[in-house]
XYZ file of C-alpha atoms in Angstrom:
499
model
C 22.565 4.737 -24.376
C 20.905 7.394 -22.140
C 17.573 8.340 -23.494
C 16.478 11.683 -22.975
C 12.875 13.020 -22.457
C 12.588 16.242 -24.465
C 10.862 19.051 -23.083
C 8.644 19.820 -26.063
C 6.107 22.759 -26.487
C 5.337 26.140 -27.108
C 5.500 29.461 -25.632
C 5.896 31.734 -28.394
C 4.226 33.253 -31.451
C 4.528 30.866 -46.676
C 1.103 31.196 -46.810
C 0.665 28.839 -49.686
C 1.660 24.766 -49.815
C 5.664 24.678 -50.935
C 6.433 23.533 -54.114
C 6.580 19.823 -54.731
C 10.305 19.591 -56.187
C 11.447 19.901 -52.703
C 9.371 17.392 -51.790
C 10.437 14.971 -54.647
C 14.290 15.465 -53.453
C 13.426 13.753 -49.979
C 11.590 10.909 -51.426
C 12.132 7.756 -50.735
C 10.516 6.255 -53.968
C 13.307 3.697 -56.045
C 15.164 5.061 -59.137
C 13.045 5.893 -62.368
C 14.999 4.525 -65.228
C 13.230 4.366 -68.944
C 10.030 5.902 -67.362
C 9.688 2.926 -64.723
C 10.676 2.784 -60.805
C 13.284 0.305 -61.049
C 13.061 -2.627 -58.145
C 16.060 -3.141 -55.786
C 17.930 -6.203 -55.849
C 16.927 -8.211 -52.986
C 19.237 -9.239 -50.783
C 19.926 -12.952 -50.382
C 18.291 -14.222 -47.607
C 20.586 -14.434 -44.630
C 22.277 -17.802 -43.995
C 23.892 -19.823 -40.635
C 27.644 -18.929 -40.067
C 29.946 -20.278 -43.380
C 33.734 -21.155 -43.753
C 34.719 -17.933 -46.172
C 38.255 -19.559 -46.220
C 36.549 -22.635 -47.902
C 34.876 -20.022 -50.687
C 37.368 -20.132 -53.702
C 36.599 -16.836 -56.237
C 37.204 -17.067 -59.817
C 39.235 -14.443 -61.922
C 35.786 -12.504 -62.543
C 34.509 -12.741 -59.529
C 37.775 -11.676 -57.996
C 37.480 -8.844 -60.510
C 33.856 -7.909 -60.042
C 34.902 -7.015 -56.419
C 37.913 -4.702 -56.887
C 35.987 -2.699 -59.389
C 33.359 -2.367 -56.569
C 35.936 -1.813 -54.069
C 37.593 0.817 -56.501
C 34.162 2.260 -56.548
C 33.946 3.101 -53.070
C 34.181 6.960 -53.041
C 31.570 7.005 -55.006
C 29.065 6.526 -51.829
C 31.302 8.994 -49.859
C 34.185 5.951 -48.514
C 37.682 6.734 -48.021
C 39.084 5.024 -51.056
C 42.559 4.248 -49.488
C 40.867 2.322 -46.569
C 39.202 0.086 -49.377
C 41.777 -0.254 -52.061
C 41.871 -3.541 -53.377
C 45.641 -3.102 -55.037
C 47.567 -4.869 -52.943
C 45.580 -8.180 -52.427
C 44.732 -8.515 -56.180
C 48.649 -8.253 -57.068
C 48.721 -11.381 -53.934
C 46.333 -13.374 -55.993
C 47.986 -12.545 -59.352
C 51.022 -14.220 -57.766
C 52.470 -17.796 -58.035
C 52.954 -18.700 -54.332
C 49.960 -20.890 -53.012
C 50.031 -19.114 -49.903
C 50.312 -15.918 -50.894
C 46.612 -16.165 -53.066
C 45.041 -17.704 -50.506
C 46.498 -14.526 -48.886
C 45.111 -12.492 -50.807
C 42.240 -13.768 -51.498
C 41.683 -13.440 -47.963
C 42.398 -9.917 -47.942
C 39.963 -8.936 -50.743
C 37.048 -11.472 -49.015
C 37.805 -8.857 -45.485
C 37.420 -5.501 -47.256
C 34.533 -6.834 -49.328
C 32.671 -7.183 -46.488
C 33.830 -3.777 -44.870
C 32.804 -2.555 -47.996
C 29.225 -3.975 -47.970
C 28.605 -3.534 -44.382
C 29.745 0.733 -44.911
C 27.577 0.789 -48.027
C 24.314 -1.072 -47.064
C 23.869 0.396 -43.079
C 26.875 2.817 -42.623
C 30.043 2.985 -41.053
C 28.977 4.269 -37.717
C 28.805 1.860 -34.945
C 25.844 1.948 -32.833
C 28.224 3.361 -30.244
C 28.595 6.474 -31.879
C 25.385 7.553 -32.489
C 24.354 10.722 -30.712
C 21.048 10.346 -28.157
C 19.020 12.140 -30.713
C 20.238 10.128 -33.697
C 16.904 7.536 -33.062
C 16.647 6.369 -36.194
C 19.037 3.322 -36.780
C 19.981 0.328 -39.417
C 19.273 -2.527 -38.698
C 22.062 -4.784 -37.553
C 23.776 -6.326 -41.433
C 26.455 -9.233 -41.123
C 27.129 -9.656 -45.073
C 29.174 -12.802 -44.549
C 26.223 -14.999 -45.431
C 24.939 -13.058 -48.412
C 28.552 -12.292 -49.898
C 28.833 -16.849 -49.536
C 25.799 -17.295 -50.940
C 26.313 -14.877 -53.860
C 30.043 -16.463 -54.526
C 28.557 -19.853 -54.359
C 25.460 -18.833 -57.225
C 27.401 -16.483 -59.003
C 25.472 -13.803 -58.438
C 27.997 -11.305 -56.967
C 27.012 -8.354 -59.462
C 23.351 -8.506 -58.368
C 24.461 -8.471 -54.708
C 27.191 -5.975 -54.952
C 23.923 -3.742 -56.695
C 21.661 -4.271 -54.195
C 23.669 -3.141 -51.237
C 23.830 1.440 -51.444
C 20.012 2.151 -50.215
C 17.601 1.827 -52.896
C 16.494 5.530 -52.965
C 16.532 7.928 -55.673
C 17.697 10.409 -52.968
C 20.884 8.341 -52.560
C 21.763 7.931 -56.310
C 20.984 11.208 -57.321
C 23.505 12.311 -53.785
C 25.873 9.854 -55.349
C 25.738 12.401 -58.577
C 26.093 15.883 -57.181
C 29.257 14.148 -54.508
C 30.833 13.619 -58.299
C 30.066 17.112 -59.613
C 30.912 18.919 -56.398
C 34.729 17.241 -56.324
C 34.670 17.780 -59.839
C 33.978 21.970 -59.090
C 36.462 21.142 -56.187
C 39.310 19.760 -58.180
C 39.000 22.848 -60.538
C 39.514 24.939 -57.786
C 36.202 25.633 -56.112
C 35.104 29.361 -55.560
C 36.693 32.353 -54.399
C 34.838 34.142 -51.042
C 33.006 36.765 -52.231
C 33.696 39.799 -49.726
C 31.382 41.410 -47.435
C 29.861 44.921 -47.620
C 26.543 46.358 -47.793
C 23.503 44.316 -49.186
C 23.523 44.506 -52.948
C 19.987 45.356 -55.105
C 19.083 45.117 -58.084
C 20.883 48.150 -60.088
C 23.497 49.060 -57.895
C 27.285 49.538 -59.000
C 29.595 47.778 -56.776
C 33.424 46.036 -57.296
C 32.366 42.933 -55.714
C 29.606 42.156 -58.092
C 32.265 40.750 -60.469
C 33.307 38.265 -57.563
C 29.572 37.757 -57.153
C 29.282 36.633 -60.628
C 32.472 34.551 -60.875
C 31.247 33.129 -57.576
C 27.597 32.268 -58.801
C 29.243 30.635 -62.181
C 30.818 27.845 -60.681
C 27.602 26.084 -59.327
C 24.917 28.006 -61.947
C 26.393 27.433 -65.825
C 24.283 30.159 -67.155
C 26.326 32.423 -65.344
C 28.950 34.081 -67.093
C 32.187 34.383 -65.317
C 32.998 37.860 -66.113
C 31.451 40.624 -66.656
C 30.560 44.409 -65.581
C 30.256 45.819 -62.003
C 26.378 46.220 -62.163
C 24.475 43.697 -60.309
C 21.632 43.619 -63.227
C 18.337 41.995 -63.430
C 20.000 38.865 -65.220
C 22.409 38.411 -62.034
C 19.507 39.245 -59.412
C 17.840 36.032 -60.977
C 20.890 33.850 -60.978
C 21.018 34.584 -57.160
C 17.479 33.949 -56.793
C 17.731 30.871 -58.467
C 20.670 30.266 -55.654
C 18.893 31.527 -52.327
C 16.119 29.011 -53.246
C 18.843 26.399 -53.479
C 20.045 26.956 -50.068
C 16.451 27.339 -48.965
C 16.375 31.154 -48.399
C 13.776 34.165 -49.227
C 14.358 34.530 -53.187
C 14.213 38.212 -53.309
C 17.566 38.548 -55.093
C 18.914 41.335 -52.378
C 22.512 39.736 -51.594
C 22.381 40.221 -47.881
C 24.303 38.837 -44.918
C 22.448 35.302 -44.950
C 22.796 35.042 -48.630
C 26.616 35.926 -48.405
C 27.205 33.310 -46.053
C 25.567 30.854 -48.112
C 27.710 31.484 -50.779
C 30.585 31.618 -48.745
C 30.270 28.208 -47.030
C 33.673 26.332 -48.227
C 33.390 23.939 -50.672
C 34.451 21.175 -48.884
C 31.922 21.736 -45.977
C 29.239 21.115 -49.323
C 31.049 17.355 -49.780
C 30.933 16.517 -46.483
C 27.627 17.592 -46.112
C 26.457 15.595 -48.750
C 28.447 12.320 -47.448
C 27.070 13.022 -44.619
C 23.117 13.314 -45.868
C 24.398 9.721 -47.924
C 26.039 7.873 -44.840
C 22.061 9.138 -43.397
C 19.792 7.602 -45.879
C 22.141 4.090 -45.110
C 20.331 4.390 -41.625
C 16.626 4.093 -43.379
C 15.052 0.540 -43.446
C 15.159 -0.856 -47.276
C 11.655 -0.842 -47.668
C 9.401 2.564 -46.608
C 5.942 2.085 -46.216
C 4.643 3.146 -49.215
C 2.203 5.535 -46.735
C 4.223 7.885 -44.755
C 4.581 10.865 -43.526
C 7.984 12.826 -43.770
C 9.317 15.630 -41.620
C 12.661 17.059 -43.002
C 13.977 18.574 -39.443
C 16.307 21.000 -40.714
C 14.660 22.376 -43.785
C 10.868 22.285 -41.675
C 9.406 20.694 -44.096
C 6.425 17.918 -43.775
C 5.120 15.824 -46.604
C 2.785 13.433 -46.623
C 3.553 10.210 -49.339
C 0.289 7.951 -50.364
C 1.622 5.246 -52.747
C 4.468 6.722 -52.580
C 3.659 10.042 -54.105
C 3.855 13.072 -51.789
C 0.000 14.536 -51.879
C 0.006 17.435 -49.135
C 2.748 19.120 -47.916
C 3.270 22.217 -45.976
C 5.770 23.875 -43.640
C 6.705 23.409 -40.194
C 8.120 24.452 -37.097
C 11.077 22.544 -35.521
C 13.726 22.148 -32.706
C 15.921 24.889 -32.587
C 19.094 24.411 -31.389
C 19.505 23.660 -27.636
C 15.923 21.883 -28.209
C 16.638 19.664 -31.186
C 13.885 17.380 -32.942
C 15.357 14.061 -33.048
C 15.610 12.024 -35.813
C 13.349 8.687 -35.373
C 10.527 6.699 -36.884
C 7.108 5.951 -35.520
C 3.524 4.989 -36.496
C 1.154 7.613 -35.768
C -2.022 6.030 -33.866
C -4.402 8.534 -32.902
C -5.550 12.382 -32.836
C -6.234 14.672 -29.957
C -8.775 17.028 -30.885
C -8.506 20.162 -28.536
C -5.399 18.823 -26.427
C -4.590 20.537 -23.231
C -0.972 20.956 -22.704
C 0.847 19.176 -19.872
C 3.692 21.356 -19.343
C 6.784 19.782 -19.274
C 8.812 20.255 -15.612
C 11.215 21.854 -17.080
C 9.683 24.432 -19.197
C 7.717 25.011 -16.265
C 10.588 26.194 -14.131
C 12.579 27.506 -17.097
C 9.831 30.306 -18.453
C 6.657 30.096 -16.907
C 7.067 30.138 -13.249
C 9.731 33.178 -14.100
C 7.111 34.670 -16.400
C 4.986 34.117 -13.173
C 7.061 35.717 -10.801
C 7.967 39.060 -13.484
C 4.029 39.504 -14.037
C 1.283 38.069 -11.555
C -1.142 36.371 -12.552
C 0.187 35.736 -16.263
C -0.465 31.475 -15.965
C -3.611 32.755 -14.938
C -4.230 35.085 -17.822
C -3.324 32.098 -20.381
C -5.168 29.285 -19.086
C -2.827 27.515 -16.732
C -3.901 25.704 -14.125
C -1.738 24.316 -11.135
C -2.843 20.029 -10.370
C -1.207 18.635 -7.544
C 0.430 15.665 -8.175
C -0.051 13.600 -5.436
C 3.622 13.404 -3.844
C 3.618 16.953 -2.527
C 4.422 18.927 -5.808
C 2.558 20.005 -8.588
C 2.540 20.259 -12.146
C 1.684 22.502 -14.991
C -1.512 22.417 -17.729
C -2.218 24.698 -20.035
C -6.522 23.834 -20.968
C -7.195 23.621 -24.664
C -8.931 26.523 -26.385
C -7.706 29.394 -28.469
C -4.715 30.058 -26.214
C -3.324 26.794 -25.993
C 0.066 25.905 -26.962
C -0.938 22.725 -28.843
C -3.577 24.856 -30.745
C -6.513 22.397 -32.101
C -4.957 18.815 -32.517
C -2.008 16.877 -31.219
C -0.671 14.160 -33.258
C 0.495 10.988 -31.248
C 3.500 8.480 -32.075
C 5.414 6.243 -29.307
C 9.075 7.281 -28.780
C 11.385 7.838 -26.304
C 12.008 12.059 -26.703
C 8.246 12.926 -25.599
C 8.164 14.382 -29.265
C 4.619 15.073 -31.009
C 2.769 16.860 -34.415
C 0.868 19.469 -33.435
C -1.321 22.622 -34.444
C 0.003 26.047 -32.813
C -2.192 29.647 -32.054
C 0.681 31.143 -32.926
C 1.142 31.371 -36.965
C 3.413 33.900 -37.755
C 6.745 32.010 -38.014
C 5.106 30.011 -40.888
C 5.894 33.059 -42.941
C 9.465 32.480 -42.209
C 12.102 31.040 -44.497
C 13.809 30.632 -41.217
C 11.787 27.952 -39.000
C 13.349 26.543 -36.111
C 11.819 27.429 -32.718
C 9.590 24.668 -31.135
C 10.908 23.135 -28.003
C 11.791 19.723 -30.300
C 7.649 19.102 -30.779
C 6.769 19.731 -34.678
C 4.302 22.351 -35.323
C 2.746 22.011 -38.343
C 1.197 25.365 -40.419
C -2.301 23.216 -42.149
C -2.970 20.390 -39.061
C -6.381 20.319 -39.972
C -5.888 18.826 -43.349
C -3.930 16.370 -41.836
C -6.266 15.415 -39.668
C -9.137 14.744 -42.175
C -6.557 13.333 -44.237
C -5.973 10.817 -41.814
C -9.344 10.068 -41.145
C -10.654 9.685 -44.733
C -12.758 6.928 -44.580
C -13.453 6.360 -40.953
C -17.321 5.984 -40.555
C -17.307 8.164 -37.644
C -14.878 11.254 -37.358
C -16.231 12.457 -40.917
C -14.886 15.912 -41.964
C -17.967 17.094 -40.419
C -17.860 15.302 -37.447
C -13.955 16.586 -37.209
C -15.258 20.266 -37.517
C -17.898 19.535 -35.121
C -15.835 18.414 -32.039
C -12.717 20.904 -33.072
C -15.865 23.659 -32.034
C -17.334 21.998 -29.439
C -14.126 22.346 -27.070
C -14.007 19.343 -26.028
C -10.945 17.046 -25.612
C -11.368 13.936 -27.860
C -8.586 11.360 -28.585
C -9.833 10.128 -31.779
C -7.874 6.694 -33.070
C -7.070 6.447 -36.390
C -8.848 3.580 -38.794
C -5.437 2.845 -39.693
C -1.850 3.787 -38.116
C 0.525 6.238 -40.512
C 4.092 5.821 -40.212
C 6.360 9.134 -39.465
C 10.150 9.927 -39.714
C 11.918 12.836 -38.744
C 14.938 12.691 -41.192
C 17.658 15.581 -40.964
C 17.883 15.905 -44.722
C 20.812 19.018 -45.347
C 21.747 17.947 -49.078
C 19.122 16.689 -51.471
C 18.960 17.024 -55.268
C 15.889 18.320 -56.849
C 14.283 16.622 -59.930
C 15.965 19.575 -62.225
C 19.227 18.213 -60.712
C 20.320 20.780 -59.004
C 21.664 20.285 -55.169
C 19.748 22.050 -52.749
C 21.591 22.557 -49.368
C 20.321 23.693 -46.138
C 22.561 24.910 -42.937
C 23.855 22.431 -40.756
C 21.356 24.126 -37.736
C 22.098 21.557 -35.111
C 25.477 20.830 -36.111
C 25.023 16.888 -36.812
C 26.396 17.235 -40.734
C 30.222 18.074 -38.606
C 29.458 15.622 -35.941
C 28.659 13.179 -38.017
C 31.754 13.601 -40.312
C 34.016 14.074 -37.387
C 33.072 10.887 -35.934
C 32.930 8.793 -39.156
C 36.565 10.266 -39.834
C 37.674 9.012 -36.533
C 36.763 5.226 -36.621
């Protein structure tokens, strides 16, 4: 597959940290069950190539794996293309042939089953350029022998959906949302002018039948005043679908609400067929960018201990999804312009106004073949701001400070290039470096002022994923949902549909 270089940086211009339930949604820490994380089953230990036609299952067993295989739209499968029916009634049969028939059968969409659950059902063919993060390759053949051969098939049938709360508690709000679907979903509330608080409008009686279906505390009927209890049950649902809470039902709310129901399960198979892609095991010190929400967290044992927004792709210039291990710190980066930002905006911008690269620290450096390249020098007007944050992969992708701040005040935060701009670097940085004996907080400060550029390595790598997180539960259970910005929840679907 092609890899593509992105063209990452910045051109142009929520005060406080967000809150932490967010945060808690996107972890990857194991289900909490009776106060205590509860441990994944491992998985048996791959073996050489077996005989499955030599594996002979016993009534239970047989059992044990249609109730998993009539289990499968729980994790977002197409029951009919696991439905155990028809080899069960093979093996219930008197004909010799026939249950070794069946059995057969059952043994083949066991391990379709395990393979869809444990890494997905998307081929490695069919993931898009900027889908970088990928399972690892899973033949279950040996672990489904071994586990028929100890007896162990219920441990190994629970150890196979991804051992992340943020898949069970997906697995729970797929069940409620085709509950709300099977009763009929919701109506489209119509358009109009914004509603506030105190106004007296027909459509604030489809409002509230609307916001009843997903909030329970909402009464289904009632009068045509959108009062102060209503303005907090939409509050309650713009911060659900990541919006400004200021209870004004406006065109971005409206759409919100009026996204289909279906679109909502799909997006949420979609976010499960995702976490599939992770490894098993996180390092229990990470950092976590959620792309589409621009979000970063950082986890230290596992608990998330700073986070604060971001700035990422927008669409045309999409931040990939991948996984990394960040290994040093530029301290007052210059900027080397990427060719084809270059010729995009800033020769243009060049050309409009003279002297403009000029006026914001560019400098022209030949580059030895006859052409030339763009840098922007580090100071106060450059691009990367303060610090750059380096991690090896194949998109050219990077952390990094920014001069300009405002968009941080934005509920709506995709507008980098692809890079990741990050609204309190700085903390990161000394975060990072906690315990080095050299770049001390001080030390940090000291260099930031100085100007100069400093790569600094860090006393020990951090890993980083960009995830593309669109449906997460919070710890109240509620599902939070987030547009589809690049378009990847549909894709996704689309192409898991067509296998």
């Amino acid at each position: 597959m092609k890899r593509v270089l992105r063209s990452c940086g910045v051109l142009a211009a929520a005060l406080s940290v967000l809150p932490v339930s967010p945060v808690l949604a996107q972890s990857q820490s194991p289900p909490v069950a009776a106060g205590r994380q509860v441990q994944a089953v491992p998985m048996v230990p791959a073996k050489p190539a077996v005989d499955l036609a030599a594996l002979s299952l016993n009534a239970s067993q047989a059992d044990a794996l249609a109730q998993a295989l009539r289990g499968a739209d729980a994790h977002g499968l197409p029951p009919e293309k696991f439905a155990p029916d028809a080899a069960m009634a093979l093996m219930a049969g008197q004909d010799p042939a026939g249950r070794a028939m069946g059995q057969a059968q059952l043994i083949e969409l066991t391990l379709a089953y395990a393979h869809a659950v444990h890494v997905g059902r998307l081929p490695v063919s069919g993931f898009m350029t900027e889908w970088g993060l990928r399972p690892d390759a899973y033949d279950p053949a040996p672990d489904f022998a071994a586990a028929v051969q100890q007896d162990r098939l219920a441990a190994w049938l629970a150890s196979l959906p991804p051992p992340y709360t943020g898949y069970q508690t997906l697995m729970t709000g797929l069940a409620t949302y085709r509950g709300l679907a099977a009763k009929g979903g919701w109506a489209v509330t119509p358009s109009g002018p914004s509603l506030t608080e105190g106004m007296t409008d027909p459509r604030v009686k489809a409002l509230r039948a609307r916001l009843s279906v997903e909030d329970p505390t909402v009464a289904r009927t009632g009068s045509d005043v959108y009062d102060p209890a209503l303005v907090q049950a939409v509050q309650r649902a713009q911060k659900r679908f990541g919006l400004d809470p200021d209870g004004v039902v406006g065109p971005g709310t409206l759409n919100a609400l009026n996204v289909p129901i279906q679109r909502r399960i799909d997006q949420i198979v979609a976010n499960m067929e995702r976490w599939r892609w992770l490894p098993q095991t996180l390092p229990a010190d990470r950092i976590q960018v959620n792309v589409a929400a621009a979000v970063m967290s950082v986890f230290q044992q596992d608990a998330p201990t700073l986070t604060m927004r971001a700035v990422t792709g927008r669409p045309g210039d999409e931040t990939p999804m991948l996984s990394s291990m960040i290994h040093s710190v530029v301290l007052n980066p210059p900027w080397n312009v990427p060719q084809s930002i270059a010729t995009k905006e800033l020769w243009p911008k060049e050309k409009a106004s003279p002297g403009y690269l000029a006026r914001n620290d560019f400098i022209v450096i030949p580059t030895g073949d006859g052409g030339s390249r763009l840098q922007q020098k580090a100071g106060p007007k450059a691009a990367l701001g303060q610090v750059k944050f380096d991690f090896d992969n194949p998109y050219g992708v990077y952390l990094h400070d920014t001069p300009s701040r405002s968009k941080f005040d934005s509920f709506s935060r995709l507008a980098s290039h692809g890079c990741v701009r990050l609204q309190k670097p700085i903390e990161l940085v000394k975060l990072l470096m906690a315990g080095d004996p050299v770049w001390t907080p001080e030390k940090i400060d000291a260099t930031l002022a100085s100007g100069d550029t400093v790569r600094a390595k860090l006393p020990q790598q951090m890993a980083v994923f960009l995830l593309y997180w669109t449906a997460y539960v919070t710890p109240d259970g509620q599902v939070n949902f987030r547009d589809d910005p690049y378009g990847w929840d549909k894709e996704l679907v689309q192409r898991i549909a067509a296998l």
